[in-house]
PDB file of C-alpha atoms in Angstrom:
ATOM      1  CA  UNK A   1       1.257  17.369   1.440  1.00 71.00           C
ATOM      2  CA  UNK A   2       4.432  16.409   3.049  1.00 87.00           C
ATOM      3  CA  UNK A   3       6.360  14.088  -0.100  1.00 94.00           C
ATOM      4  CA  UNK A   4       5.281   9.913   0.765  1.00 95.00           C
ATOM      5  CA  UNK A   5       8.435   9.121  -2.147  1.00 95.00           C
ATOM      6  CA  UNK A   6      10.962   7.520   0.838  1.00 94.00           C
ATOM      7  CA  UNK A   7       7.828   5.482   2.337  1.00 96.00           C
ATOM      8  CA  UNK A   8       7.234   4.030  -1.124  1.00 97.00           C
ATOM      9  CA  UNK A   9      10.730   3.352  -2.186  1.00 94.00           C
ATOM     10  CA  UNK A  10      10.906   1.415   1.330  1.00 95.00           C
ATOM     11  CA  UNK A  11       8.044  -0.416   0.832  1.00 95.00           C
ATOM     12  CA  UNK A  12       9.513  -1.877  -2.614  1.00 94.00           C
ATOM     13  CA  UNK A  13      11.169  -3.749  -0.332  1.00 93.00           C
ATOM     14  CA  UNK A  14       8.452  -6.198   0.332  1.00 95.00           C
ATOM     15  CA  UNK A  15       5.984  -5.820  -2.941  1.00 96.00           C
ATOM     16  CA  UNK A  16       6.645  -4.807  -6.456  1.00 96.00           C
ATOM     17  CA  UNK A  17       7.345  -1.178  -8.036  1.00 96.00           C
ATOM     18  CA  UNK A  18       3.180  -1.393  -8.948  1.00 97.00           C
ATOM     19  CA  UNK A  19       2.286  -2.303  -5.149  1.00 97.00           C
ATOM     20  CA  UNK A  20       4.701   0.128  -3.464  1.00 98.00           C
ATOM     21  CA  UNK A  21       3.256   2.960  -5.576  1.00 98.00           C
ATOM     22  CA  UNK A  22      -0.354   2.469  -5.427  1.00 97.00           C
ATOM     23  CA  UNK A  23      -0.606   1.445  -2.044  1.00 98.00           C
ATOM     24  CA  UNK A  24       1.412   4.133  -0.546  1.00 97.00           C
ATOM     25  CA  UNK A  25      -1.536   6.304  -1.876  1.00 97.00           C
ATOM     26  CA  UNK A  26      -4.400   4.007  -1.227  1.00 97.00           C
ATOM     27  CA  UNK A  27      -6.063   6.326   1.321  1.00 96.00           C
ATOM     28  CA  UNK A  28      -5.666   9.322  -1.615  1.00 95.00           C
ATOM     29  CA  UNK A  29      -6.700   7.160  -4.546  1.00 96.00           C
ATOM     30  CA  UNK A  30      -9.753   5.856  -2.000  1.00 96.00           C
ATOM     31  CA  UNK A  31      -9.144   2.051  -1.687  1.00 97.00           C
ATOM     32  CA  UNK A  32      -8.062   0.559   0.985  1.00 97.00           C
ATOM     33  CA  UNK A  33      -4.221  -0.886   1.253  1.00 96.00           C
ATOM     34  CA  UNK A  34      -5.089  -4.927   0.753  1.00 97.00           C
ATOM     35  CA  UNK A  35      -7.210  -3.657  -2.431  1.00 97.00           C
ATOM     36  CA  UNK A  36      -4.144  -1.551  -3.805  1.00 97.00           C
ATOM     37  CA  UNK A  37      -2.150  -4.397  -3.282  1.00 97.00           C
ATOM     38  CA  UNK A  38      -4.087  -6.945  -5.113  1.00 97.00           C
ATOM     39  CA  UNK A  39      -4.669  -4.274  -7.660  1.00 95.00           C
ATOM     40  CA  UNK A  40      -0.909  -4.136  -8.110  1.00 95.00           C
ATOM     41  CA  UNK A  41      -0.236  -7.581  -8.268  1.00 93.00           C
ATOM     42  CA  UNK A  42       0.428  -8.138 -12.291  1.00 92.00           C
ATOM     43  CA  UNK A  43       1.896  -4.642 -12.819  1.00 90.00           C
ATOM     44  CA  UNK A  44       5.118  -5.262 -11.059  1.00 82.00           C
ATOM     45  CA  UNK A  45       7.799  -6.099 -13.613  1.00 84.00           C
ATOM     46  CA  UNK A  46       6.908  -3.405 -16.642  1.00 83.00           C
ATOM     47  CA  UNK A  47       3.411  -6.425 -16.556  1.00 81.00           C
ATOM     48  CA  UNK A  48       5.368  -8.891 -15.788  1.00 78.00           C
ATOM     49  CA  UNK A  49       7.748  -9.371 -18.202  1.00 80.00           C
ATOM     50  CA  UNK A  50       9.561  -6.583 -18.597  1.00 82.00           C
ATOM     51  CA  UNK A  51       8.680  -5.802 -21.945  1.00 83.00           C
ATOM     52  CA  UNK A  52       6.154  -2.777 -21.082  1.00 90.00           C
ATOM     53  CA  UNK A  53       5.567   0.405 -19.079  1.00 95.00           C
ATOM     54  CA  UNK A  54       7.405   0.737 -15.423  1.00 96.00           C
ATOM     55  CA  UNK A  55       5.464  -0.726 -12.657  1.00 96.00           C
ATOM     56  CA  UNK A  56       6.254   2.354 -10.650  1.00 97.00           C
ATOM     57  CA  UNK A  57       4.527   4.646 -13.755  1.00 97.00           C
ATOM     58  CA  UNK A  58       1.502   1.712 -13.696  1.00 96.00           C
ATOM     59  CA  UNK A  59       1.147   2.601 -10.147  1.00 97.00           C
ATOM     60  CA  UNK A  60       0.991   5.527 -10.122  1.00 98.00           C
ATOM     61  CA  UNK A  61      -1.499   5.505 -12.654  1.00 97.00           C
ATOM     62  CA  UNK A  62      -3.676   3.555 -11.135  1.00 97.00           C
ATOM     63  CA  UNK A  63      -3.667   6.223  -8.277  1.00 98.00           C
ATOM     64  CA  UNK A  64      -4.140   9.034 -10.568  1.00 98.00           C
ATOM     65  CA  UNK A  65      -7.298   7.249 -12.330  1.00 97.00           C
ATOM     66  CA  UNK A  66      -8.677   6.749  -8.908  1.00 97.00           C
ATOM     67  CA  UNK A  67      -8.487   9.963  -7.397  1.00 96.00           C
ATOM     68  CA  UNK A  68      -9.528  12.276 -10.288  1.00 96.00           C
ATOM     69  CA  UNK A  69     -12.718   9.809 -11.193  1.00 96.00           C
ATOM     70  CA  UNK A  70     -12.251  11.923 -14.046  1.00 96.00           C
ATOM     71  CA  UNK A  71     -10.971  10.518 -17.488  1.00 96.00           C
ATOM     72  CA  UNK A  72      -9.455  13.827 -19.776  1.00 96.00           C
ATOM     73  CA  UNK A  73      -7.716  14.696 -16.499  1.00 96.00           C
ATOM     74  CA  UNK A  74      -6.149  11.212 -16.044  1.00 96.00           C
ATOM     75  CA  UNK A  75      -5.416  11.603 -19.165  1.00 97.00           C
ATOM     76  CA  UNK A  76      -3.633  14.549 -18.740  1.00 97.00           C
ATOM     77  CA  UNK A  77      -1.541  14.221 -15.505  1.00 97.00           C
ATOM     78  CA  UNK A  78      -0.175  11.045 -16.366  1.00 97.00           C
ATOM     79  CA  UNK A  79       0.803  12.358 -19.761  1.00 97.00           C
ATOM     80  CA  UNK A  80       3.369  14.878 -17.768  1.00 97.00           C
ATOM     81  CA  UNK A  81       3.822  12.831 -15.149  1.00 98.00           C
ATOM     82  CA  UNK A  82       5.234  10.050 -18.109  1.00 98.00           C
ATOM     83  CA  UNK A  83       6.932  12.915 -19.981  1.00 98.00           C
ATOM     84  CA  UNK A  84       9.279  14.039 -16.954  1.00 98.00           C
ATOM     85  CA  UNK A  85       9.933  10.428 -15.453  1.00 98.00           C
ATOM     86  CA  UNK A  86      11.099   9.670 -19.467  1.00 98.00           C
ATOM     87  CA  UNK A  87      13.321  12.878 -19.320  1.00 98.00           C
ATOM     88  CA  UNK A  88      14.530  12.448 -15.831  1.00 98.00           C
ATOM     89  CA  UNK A  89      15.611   8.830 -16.693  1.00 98.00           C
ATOM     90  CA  UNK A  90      15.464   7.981 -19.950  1.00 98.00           C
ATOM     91  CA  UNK A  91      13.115   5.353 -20.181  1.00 97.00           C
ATOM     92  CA  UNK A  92       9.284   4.508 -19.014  1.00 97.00           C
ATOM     93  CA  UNK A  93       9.946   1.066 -19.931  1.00 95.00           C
ATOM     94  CA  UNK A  94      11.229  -1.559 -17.205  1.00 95.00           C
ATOM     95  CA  UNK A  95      13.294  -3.662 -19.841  1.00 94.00           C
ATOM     96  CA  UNK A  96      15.417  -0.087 -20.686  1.00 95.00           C
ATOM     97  CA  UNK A  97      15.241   1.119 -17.524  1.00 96.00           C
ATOM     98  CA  UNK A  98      17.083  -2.125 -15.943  1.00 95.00           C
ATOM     99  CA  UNK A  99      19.618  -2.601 -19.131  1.00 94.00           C
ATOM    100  CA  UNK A 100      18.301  -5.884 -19.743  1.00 92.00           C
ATOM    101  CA  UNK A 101      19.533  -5.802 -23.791  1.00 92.00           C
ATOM    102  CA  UNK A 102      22.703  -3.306 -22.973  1.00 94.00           C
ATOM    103  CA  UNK A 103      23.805  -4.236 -19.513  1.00 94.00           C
ATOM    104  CA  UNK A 104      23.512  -0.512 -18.588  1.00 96.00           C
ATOM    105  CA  UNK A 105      21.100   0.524 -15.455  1.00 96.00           C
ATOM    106  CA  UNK A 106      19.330   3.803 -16.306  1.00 97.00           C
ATOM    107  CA  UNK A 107      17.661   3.414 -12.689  1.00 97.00           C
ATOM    108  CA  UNK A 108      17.225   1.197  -9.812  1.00 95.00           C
ATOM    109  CA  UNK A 109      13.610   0.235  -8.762  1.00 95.00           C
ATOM    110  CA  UNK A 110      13.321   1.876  -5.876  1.00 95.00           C
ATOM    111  CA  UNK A 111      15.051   5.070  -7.676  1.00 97.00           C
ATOM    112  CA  UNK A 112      11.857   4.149 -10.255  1.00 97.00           C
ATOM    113  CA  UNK A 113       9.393   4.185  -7.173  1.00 97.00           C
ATOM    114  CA  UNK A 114      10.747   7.441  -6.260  1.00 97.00           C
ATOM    115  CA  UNK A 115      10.370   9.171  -8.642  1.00 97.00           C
ATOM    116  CA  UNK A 116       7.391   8.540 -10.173  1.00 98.00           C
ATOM    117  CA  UNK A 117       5.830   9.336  -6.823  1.00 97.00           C
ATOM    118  CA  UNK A 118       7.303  12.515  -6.259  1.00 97.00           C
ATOM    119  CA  UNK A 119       5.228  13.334  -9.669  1.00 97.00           C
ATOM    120  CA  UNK A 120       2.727  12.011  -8.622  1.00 96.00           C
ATOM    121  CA  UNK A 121       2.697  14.327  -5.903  1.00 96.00           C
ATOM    122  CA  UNK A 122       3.581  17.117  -7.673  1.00 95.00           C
ATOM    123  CA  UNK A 123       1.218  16.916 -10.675  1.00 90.00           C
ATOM    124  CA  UNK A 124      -1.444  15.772  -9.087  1.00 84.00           C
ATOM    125  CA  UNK A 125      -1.582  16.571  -5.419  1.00 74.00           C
TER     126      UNK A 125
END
């Protein structure tokens, strides 16, 4: 599969880290773009309020759940999948990710989207 990472890091422009991930993938996951959209719509913002996982990471979650159907191996890709985004930038929560308490950005949303697509890709496609 030729990498989608660049078409979802563009399409942060216009939707949250949740939306740009998920929908990106819609036709892979099985839904249709409007559904992965409204699907994505409280995840943007680690929830909403910074406080928990990445939207980008929720995202692509939600596309790993949906294309597997299956719940151990869910399980199981997203595990690596949350293991190398936390290596490769040293957070899986938004609040760290942006420097909210320190004032130090470990990595830009669309850096976020990014990646956790291209591991998407690779661990599960």
């Amino acid at each position: 599969m030729e990498t989608r990472k660049h078409l979802a890091a563009e399409r942060k422009k216009t939707c949250n880290c949740a939306q740009a991930v998920i929908a990106t993938y819609a036709d892979l996951a099985g839904i249709d773009e409007d559904t992965a959209m409204a699907l994505g719509n409280a995840f943007g913002s680690g929830m909403g309020n910074m406080e928990g996982t990445c939207g980008a990471l929720t995202g692509a979650a939600m596309v790993v759940g949906l294309a597997t159907r299956d719940k151990l191996k869910s399980r199981k890709c997203m595990a690596k999948i949350m293991t190398e985004f936390q290596a490769r930038n040293g957070a899986t929560q938004c609040k760290l990710l942006k420097g909210v308490d320190t004032g130090q950005v470990l990595r830009s949303c669309d850096g976020c989207v990014a990646d956790a697509s291209e591991l998407l890709e690779q661990d599960l496609f």
